[in-house]
């Protein structure tokens, strides 16, 4: 109570960004000056193995608005954002990457929409600079797939760069699922949402921390987290194949009667259909496995992250 809450919380997940961090701080601090109220900058060090946390502490020595959360190991980008929500105290909470791909200046545009009464303002990429063709292609494929499969309407070309109102943050704090797709969750909660366009920049330094493997994992998390369609596909495909098999019985009988003898059959046909069906069944076992593994993760109910350093955790009650 005695400690007044800041009006804005800016949350940045940081994983080995020692080169970008000073510049990120410089530009973000400049934006914080332009905001119409006090702001805190929460740096979530996601198990950085370089000097990033030291740089963060040096910055904090000169700027008490900086808060540091340090994870005991790398828990991943989505979990780092989650920790940011858990600790953020502002009336509005903004997430952006620390590699300067999300320009901090855009925060002012997000805030303007928030003041217009929107409770979630996401930043949509009008352009993406300095990304490989492969990344752009896989990203567009992903957004299309998730829009088709998911039960919620996730805006395309939208990353985690967004502003959420404190009311939304308090709701999202209660969503503790382990395989998290934050963009999906922030749509799932509802509220008044809108987007703004911005130009995604090149990385300030270093290379992406999202290699193909991690991207595929995130995509599967997104799909399994918001859709049963992959599971239901087995039913549809099974019905089609059984129907086809049933239909082929009279066809074969008639053809045999008319043509007689060995018009159809042979080892190759048998082998191919057995392999085909075996493959289909294995694929669906794998899909069931994806869901089952995630259920197992939930049942184990381990904490989402472990901190070695963090500010006092805000109380969870809803005060407006
Ligand atoms: N990041 C993180 N943990 C990770 C990977 C990335 O906290 O395991 C941070 C990273 O420091 C950056 C943001 O998340 O601030 C986005 O990561 P990155 O730039 O590597 O992804 P990309 O922009 O290439 O999709
Ligand atoms: Mg990046």
PDB file of C-alpha atoms in Angstrom, residues 110-308:
ATOM      1  CA  UNK A 110       0.475   1.099 -27.862  1.00  0.00           C
ATOM      2  CA  UNK A 111      -0.142   3.396 -24.914  1.00  0.00           C
ATOM      3  CA  UNK A 112      -2.162   5.818 -27.051  1.00  0.00           C
ATOM      4  CA  UNK A 113      -4.563   2.992 -28.010  1.00  0.00           C
ATOM      5  CA  UNK A 114      -4.742   1.875 -24.392  1.00  0.00           C
ATOM      6  CA  UNK A 115      -5.832   5.378 -23.441  1.00  0.00           C
ATOM      7  CA  UNK A 116      -8.530   5.105 -26.118  1.00  0.00           C
ATOM      8  CA  UNK A 117      -9.982   2.335 -23.973  1.00  0.00           C
ATOM      9  CA  UNK A 118      -8.503  -0.857 -25.437  1.00  0.00           C
ATOM     10  CA  UNK A 119      -7.336  -3.381 -22.880  1.00  0.00           C
ATOM     11  CA  UNK A 120      -5.073  -5.393 -25.173  1.00  0.00           C
ATOM     12  CA  UNK A 121      -3.102  -3.658 -27.901  1.00  0.00           C
ATOM     13  CA  UNK A 122      -0.939  -5.929 -30.019  1.00  0.00           C
ATOM     14  CA  UNK A 123       1.741  -4.741 -32.412  1.00  0.00           C
ATOM     15  CA  UNK A 124       1.370  -6.259 -35.844  1.00  0.00           C
ATOM     16  CA  UNK A 125       4.339  -6.503 -38.195  1.00  0.00           C
ATOM     17  CA  UNK A 126       3.729  -4.525 -41.354  1.00  0.00           C
ATOM     18  CA  UNK A 127       7.250  -5.331 -42.492  1.00  0.00           C
ATOM     19  CA  UNK A 128      10.024  -7.530 -41.237  1.00  0.00           C
ATOM     20  CA  UNK A 129      13.545  -6.421 -41.897  1.00  0.00           C
ATOM     21  CA  UNK A 130      16.595  -8.618 -41.945  1.00  0.00           C
ATOM     22  CA  UNK A 131      14.841 -11.955 -41.686  1.00  0.00           C
ATOM     23  CA  UNK A 132      15.704 -14.889 -43.881  1.00  0.00           C
ATOM     24  CA  UNK A 133      13.302 -16.060 -46.562  1.00  0.00           C
ATOM     25  CA  UNK A 134      13.015 -19.317 -44.658  1.00  0.00           C
ATOM     26  CA  UNK A 135      11.915 -17.569 -41.433  1.00  0.00           C
ATOM     27  CA  UNK A 136       9.367 -15.451 -43.273  1.00  0.00           C
ATOM     28  CA  UNK A 137       8.011 -18.486 -45.128  1.00  0.00           C
ATOM     29  CA  UNK A 138       7.726 -20.708 -42.052  1.00  0.00           C
ATOM     30  CA  UNK A 139       6.227 -17.844 -40.041  1.00  0.00           C
ATOM     31  CA  UNK A 140       3.500 -17.185 -42.620  1.00  0.00           C
ATOM     32  CA  UNK A 141       2.812 -20.918 -42.861  1.00  0.00           C
ATOM     33  CA  UNK A 142       2.496 -21.062 -39.098  1.00  0.00           C
ATOM     34  CA  UNK A 143       0.067 -18.144 -38.825  1.00  0.00           C
ATOM     35  CA  UNK A 144      -2.090 -19.634 -41.559  1.00  0.00           C
ATOM     36  CA  UNK A 145      -2.107 -23.064 -39.933  1.00  0.00           C
ATOM     37  CA  UNK A 146      -2.955 -21.778 -36.486  1.00  0.00           C
ATOM     38  CA  UNK A 147      -5.765 -19.621 -37.863  1.00  0.00           C
ATOM     39  CA  UNK A 148      -7.289 -22.659 -39.548  1.00  0.00           C
ATOM     40  CA  UNK A 149      -6.900 -25.044 -36.650  1.00  0.00           C
ATOM     41  CA  UNK A 150      -7.284 -22.984 -33.510  1.00  0.00           C
ATOM     42  CA  UNK A 151     -10.570 -22.296 -31.814  1.00  0.00           C
ATOM     43  CA  UNK A 152      -9.515 -18.690 -31.230  1.00  0.00           C
ATOM     44  CA  UNK A 153      -8.815 -15.910 -33.682  1.00  0.00           C
ATOM     45  CA  UNK A 154      -5.106 -15.152 -33.433  1.00  0.00           C
ATOM     46  CA  UNK A 155      -4.183 -12.070 -35.497  1.00  0.00           C
ATOM     47  CA  UNK A 156      -1.581 -12.885 -38.159  1.00  0.00           C
ATOM     48  CA  UNK A 157       1.978 -11.507 -38.095  1.00  0.00           C
ATOM     49  CA  UNK A 158       1.714 -10.684 -34.442  1.00  0.00           C
ATOM     50  CA  UNK A 159       4.427 -11.601 -31.988  1.00  0.00           C
ATOM     51  CA  UNK A 160       4.536 -11.137 -28.259  1.00  0.00           C
ATOM     52  CA  UNK A 161       5.063  -7.368 -28.583  1.00  0.00           C
ATOM     53  CA  UNK A 162       1.913  -5.970 -26.984  1.00  0.00           C
ATOM     54  CA  UNK A 163       0.369  -3.981 -24.158  1.00  0.00           C
ATOM     55  CA  UNK A 164      -2.103  -5.465 -21.723  1.00  0.00           C
ATOM     56  CA  UNK A 165      -4.175  -3.682 -19.139  1.00  0.00           C
ATOM     57  CA  UNK A 166      -3.656  -4.529 -15.485  1.00  0.00           C
ATOM     58  CA  UNK A 167      -7.069  -6.253 -15.419  1.00  0.00           C
ATOM     59  CA  UNK A 168      -5.895  -8.580 -18.179  1.00  0.00           C
ATOM     60  CA  UNK A 169      -2.567  -9.155 -16.434  1.00  0.00           C
ATOM     61  CA  UNK A 170      -4.347 -10.173 -13.228  1.00  0.00           C
ATOM     62  CA  UNK A 171      -6.441 -12.673 -15.183  1.00  0.00           C
ATOM     63  CA  UNK A 172      -3.439 -14.029 -17.060  1.00  0.00           C
ATOM     64  CA  UNK A 173      -1.583 -14.580 -13.804  1.00  0.00           C
ATOM     65  CA  UNK A 174      -4.059 -17.329 -13.067  1.00  0.00           C
ATOM     66  CA  UNK A 175      -3.410 -19.202 -16.309  1.00  0.00           C
ATOM     67  CA  UNK A 176      -0.681 -21.592 -15.201  1.00  0.00           C
ATOM     68  CA  UNK A 177      -0.543 -24.082 -18.074  1.00  0.00           C
ATOM     69  CA  UNK A 178       2.960 -25.327 -18.733  1.00  0.00           C
ATOM     70  CA  UNK A 179       3.269 -25.376 -22.525  1.00  0.00           C
ATOM     71  CA  UNK A 180       2.402 -21.781 -23.052  1.00  0.00           C
ATOM     72  CA  UNK A 181       1.605 -19.838 -26.169  1.00  0.00           C
ATOM     73  CA  UNK A 182       1.197 -16.370 -24.698  1.00  0.00           C
ATOM     74  CA  UNK A 183      -0.173 -14.767 -27.858  1.00  0.00           C
ATOM     75  CA  UNK A 184      -2.956 -17.322 -27.863  1.00  0.00           C
ATOM     76  CA  UNK A 185      -3.692 -16.890 -24.167  1.00  0.00           C
ATOM     77  CA  UNK A 186      -3.905 -13.136 -24.477  1.00  0.00           C
ATOM     78  CA  UNK A 187      -6.516 -13.538 -27.204  1.00  0.00           C
ATOM     79  CA  UNK A 188      -8.307 -16.307 -25.321  1.00  0.00           C
ATOM     80  CA  UNK A 189      -8.970 -14.102 -22.291  1.00  0.00           C
ATOM     81  CA  UNK A 190     -11.082 -11.767 -24.411  1.00  0.00           C
ATOM     82  CA  UNK A 191     -11.391  -8.089 -23.419  1.00  0.00           C
ATOM     83  CA  UNK A 192     -11.332  -5.169 -25.844  1.00  0.00           C
ATOM     84  CA  UNK A 193      -8.500  -5.795 -28.284  1.00  0.00           C
ATOM     85  CA  UNK A 194      -6.985  -3.917 -31.149  1.00  0.00           C
ATOM     86  CA  UNK A 195      -3.748  -3.836 -33.129  1.00  0.00           C
ATOM     87  CA  UNK A 196      -1.332  -1.264 -34.472  1.00  0.00           C
ATOM     88  CA  UNK A 197       1.113  -1.701 -37.326  1.00  0.00           C
ATOM     89  CA  UNK A 198       4.866  -1.389 -36.975  1.00  0.00           C
ATOM     90  CA  UNK A 199       8.021  -2.259 -38.837  1.00  0.00           C
ATOM     91  CA  UNK A 200       9.952  -5.069 -37.262  1.00  0.00           C
ATOM     92  CA  UNK A 201      13.642  -4.201 -37.239  1.00  0.00           C
ATOM     93  CA  UNK A 202      16.768  -6.213 -37.661  1.00  0.00           C
ATOM     94  CA  UNK A 203      18.366  -7.705 -34.615  1.00  0.00           C
ATOM     95  CA  UNK A 204      20.724  -5.174 -32.967  1.00  0.00           C
ATOM     96  CA  UNK A 205      23.403  -7.820 -32.473  1.00  0.00           C
ATOM     97  CA  UNK A 206      23.849 -11.553 -32.208  1.00  0.00           C
ATOM     98  CA  UNK A 207      21.697 -14.236 -33.740  1.00  0.00           C
ATOM     99  CA  UNK A 208      18.170 -15.472 -33.153  1.00  0.00           C
ATOM    100  CA  UNK A 209      17.666 -17.656 -30.101  1.00  0.00           C
ATOM    101  CA  UNK A 210      14.788 -19.349 -31.890  1.00  0.00           C
ATOM    102  CA  UNK A 211      16.356 -22.034 -34.052  1.00  0.00           C
ATOM    103  CA  UNK A 212      14.074 -24.261 -36.114  1.00  0.00           C
ATOM    104  CA  UNK A 213      13.638 -26.839 -33.355  1.00  0.00           C
ATOM    105  CA  UNK A 214      12.356 -24.244 -30.864  1.00  0.00           C
ATOM    106  CA  UNK A 215      10.057 -22.734 -33.489  1.00  0.00           C
ATOM    107  CA  UNK A 216       8.511 -26.112 -34.250  1.00  0.00           C
ATOM    108  CA  UNK A 217       8.010 -26.720 -30.523  1.00  0.00           C
ATOM    109  CA  UNK A 218       6.286 -23.360 -30.130  1.00  0.00           C
ATOM    110  CA  UNK A 219       4.090 -24.109 -33.138  1.00  0.00           C
ATOM    111  CA  UNK A 220       3.059 -27.475 -31.689  1.00  0.00           C
ATOM    112  CA  UNK A 221       2.392 -25.832 -28.321  1.00  0.00           C
ATOM    113  CA  UNK A 222       0.227 -23.269 -30.071  1.00  0.00           C
ATOM    114  CA  UNK A 223      -1.764 -25.895 -31.941  1.00  0.00           C
ATOM    115  CA  UNK A 224      -2.181 -28.391 -29.104  1.00  0.00           C
ATOM    116  CA  UNK A 225      -2.943 -25.574 -26.679  1.00  0.00           C
ATOM    117  CA  UNK A 226      -5.854 -24.254 -28.687  1.00  0.00           C
ATOM    118  CA  UNK A 227      -7.120 -27.051 -30.930  1.00  0.00           C
ATOM    119  CA  UNK A 228      -8.318 -30.660 -30.883  1.00  0.00           C
ATOM    120  CA  UNK A 229      -8.447 -30.798 -34.660  1.00  0.00           C
ATOM    121  CA  UNK A 230      -5.296 -32.972 -34.984  1.00  0.00           C
ATOM    122  CA  UNK A 231      -6.889 -35.569 -32.692  1.00  0.00           C
ATOM    123  CA  UNK A 232     -10.192 -35.444 -34.531  1.00  0.00           C
ATOM    124  CA  UNK A 233      -8.447 -35.863 -37.865  1.00  0.00           C
ATOM    125  CA  UNK A 234      -8.001 -39.562 -37.044  1.00  0.00           C
ATOM    126  CA  UNK A 235     -11.766 -40.022 -36.907  1.00  0.00           C
ATOM    127  CA  UNK A 236     -12.327 -38.296 -40.238  1.00  0.00           C
ATOM    128  CA  UNK A 237      -9.530 -40.149 -41.994  1.00  0.00           C
ATOM    129  CA  UNK A 238     -10.590 -43.443 -40.421  1.00  0.00           C
ATOM    130  CA  UNK A 239     -14.159 -43.004 -41.652  1.00  0.00           C
ATOM    131  CA  UNK A 240     -12.978 -42.216 -45.177  1.00  0.00           C
ATOM    132  CA  UNK A 241     -10.618 -45.162 -45.371  1.00  0.00           C
ATOM    133  CA  UNK A 242     -13.182 -47.601 -43.917  1.00  0.00           C
ATOM    134  CA  UNK A 243     -15.831 -46.272 -46.306  1.00  0.00           C
ATOM    135  CA  UNK A 244     -13.511 -46.731 -49.245  1.00  0.00           C
ATOM    136  CA  UNK A 245     -12.637 -50.253 -48.135  1.00  0.00           C
ATOM    137  CA  UNK A 246     -16.316 -51.171 -47.797  1.00  0.00           C
ATOM    138  CA  UNK A 247     -17.118 -49.748 -51.216  1.00  0.00           C
ATOM    139  CA  UNK A 248     -14.312 -51.689 -52.833  1.00  0.00           C
ATOM    140  CA  UNK A 249     -15.837 -55.034 -51.775  1.00  0.00           C
ATOM    141  CA  UNK A 250     -18.765 -55.002 -54.283  1.00  0.00           C
ATOM    142  CA  UNK A 251     -16.490 -53.456 -56.894  1.00  0.00           C
ATOM    143  CA  UNK A 252     -14.018 -56.316 -56.573  1.00  0.00           C
ATOM    144  CA  UNK A 253     -16.786 -58.924 -56.570  1.00  0.00           C
ATOM    145  CA  UNK A 254     -18.334 -57.509 -59.746  1.00  0.00           C
ATOM    146  CA  UNK A 255     -15.012 -57.091 -61.550  1.00  0.00           C
ATOM    147  CA  UNK A 256     -14.003 -60.642 -60.665  1.00  0.00           C
ATOM    148  CA  UNK A 257     -17.313 -61.994 -61.948  1.00  0.00           C
ATOM    149  CA  UNK A 258     -17.032 -60.051 -65.194  1.00  0.00           C
ATOM    150  CA  UNK A 259     -13.340 -60.334 -65.946  1.00  0.00           C
ATOM    151  CA  UNK A 260     -12.558 -63.436 -63.969  1.00  0.00           C
ATOM    152  CA  UNK A 261      -9.185 -64.443 -62.603  1.00  0.00           C
ATOM    153  CA  UNK A 262      -6.356 -62.234 -61.449  1.00  0.00           C
ATOM    154  CA  UNK A 263      -7.259 -58.745 -62.531  1.00  0.00           C
ATOM    155  CA  UNK A 264      -6.359 -57.186 -59.227  1.00  0.00           C
ATOM    156  CA  UNK A 265      -4.161 -58.020 -56.331  1.00  0.00           C
ATOM    157  CA  UNK A 266      -0.626 -59.153 -55.955  1.00  0.00           C
ATOM    158  CA  UNK A 267       1.975 -58.669 -53.254  1.00  0.00           C
ATOM    159  CA  UNK A 268       2.854 -55.078 -54.148  1.00  0.00           C
ATOM    160  CA  UNK A 269      -0.697 -53.829 -53.623  1.00  0.00           C
ATOM    161  CA  UNK A 270      -0.992 -55.605 -50.300  1.00  0.00           C
ATOM    162  CA  UNK A 271       2.383 -54.375 -49.100  1.00  0.00           C
ATOM    163  CA  UNK A 272       1.706 -50.780 -50.090  1.00  0.00           C
ATOM    164  CA  UNK A 273      -1.673 -50.656 -48.374  1.00  0.00           C
ATOM    165  CA  UNK A 274      -0.292 -52.257 -45.204  1.00  0.00           C
ATOM    166  CA  UNK A 275       2.609 -49.796 -45.091  1.00  0.00           C
ATOM    167  CA  UNK A 276       0.307 -46.867 -45.825  1.00  0.00           C
ATOM    168  CA  UNK A 277      -2.095 -47.728 -43.047  1.00  0.00           C
ATOM    169  CA  UNK A 278       0.767 -48.543 -40.663  1.00  0.00           C
ATOM    170  CA  UNK A 279       2.249 -45.129 -41.347  1.00  0.00           C
ATOM    171  CA  UNK A 280      -1.051 -43.352 -40.823  1.00  0.00           C
ATOM    172  CA  UNK A 281      -1.550 -45.133 -37.530  1.00  0.00           C
ATOM    173  CA  UNK A 282       1.932 -44.260 -36.305  1.00  0.00           C
ATOM    174  CA  UNK A 283       1.406 -40.610 -37.178  1.00  0.00           C
ATOM    175  CA  UNK A 284      -1.785 -40.517 -35.140  1.00  0.00           C
ATOM    176  CA  UNK A 285      -0.106 -42.318 -32.257  1.00  0.00           C
ATOM    177  CA  UNK A 286       2.486 -39.548 -32.368  1.00  0.00           C
ATOM    178  CA  UNK A 287      -0.213 -36.889 -32.319  1.00  0.00           C
ATOM    179  CA  UNK A 288      -1.853 -38.547 -29.321  1.00  0.00           C
ATOM    180  CA  UNK A 289       1.626 -38.623 -27.764  1.00  0.00           C
ATOM    181  CA  UNK A 290       1.980 -34.854 -28.164  1.00  0.00           C
ATOM    182  CA  UNK A 291      -1.221 -34.280 -26.229  1.00  0.00           C
ATOM    183  CA  UNK A 292      -0.484 -37.011 -23.698  1.00  0.00           C
ATOM    184  CA  UNK A 293       2.983 -35.612 -22.934  1.00  0.00           C
ATOM    185  CA  UNK A 294       1.457 -32.221 -22.306  1.00  0.00           C
ATOM    186  CA  UNK A 295      -1.162 -33.715 -20.001  1.00  0.00           C
ATOM    187  CA  UNK A 296       1.692 -35.451 -18.149  1.00  0.00           C
ATOM    188  CA  UNK A 297       3.476 -32.097 -17.765  1.00  0.00           C
ATOM    189  CA  UNK A 298       0.353 -30.586 -16.264  1.00  0.00           C
ATOM    190  CA  UNK A 299      -0.162 -33.471 -13.858  1.00  0.00           C
ATOM    191  CA  UNK A 300       3.403 -33.204 -12.553  1.00  0.00           C
ATOM    192  CA  UNK A 301       2.550 -29.610 -11.787  1.00  0.00           C
ATOM    193  CA  UNK A 302       6.100 -28.363 -11.431  1.00  0.00           C
ATOM    194  CA  UNK A 303       6.569 -24.621 -11.042  1.00  0.00           C
ATOM    195  CA  UNK A 304       6.784 -22.770 -14.351  1.00  0.00           C
ATOM    196  CA  UNK A 305      10.156 -21.272 -13.455  1.00  0.00           C
ATOM    197  CA  UNK A 306      12.665 -20.993 -10.635  1.00  0.00           C
ATOM    198  CA  UNK A 307      14.218 -17.645  -9.731  1.00  0.00           C
ATOM    199  CA  UNK A 308      17.567 -16.999  -8.093  1.00  0.00           C
TER     200      UNK A 308
END
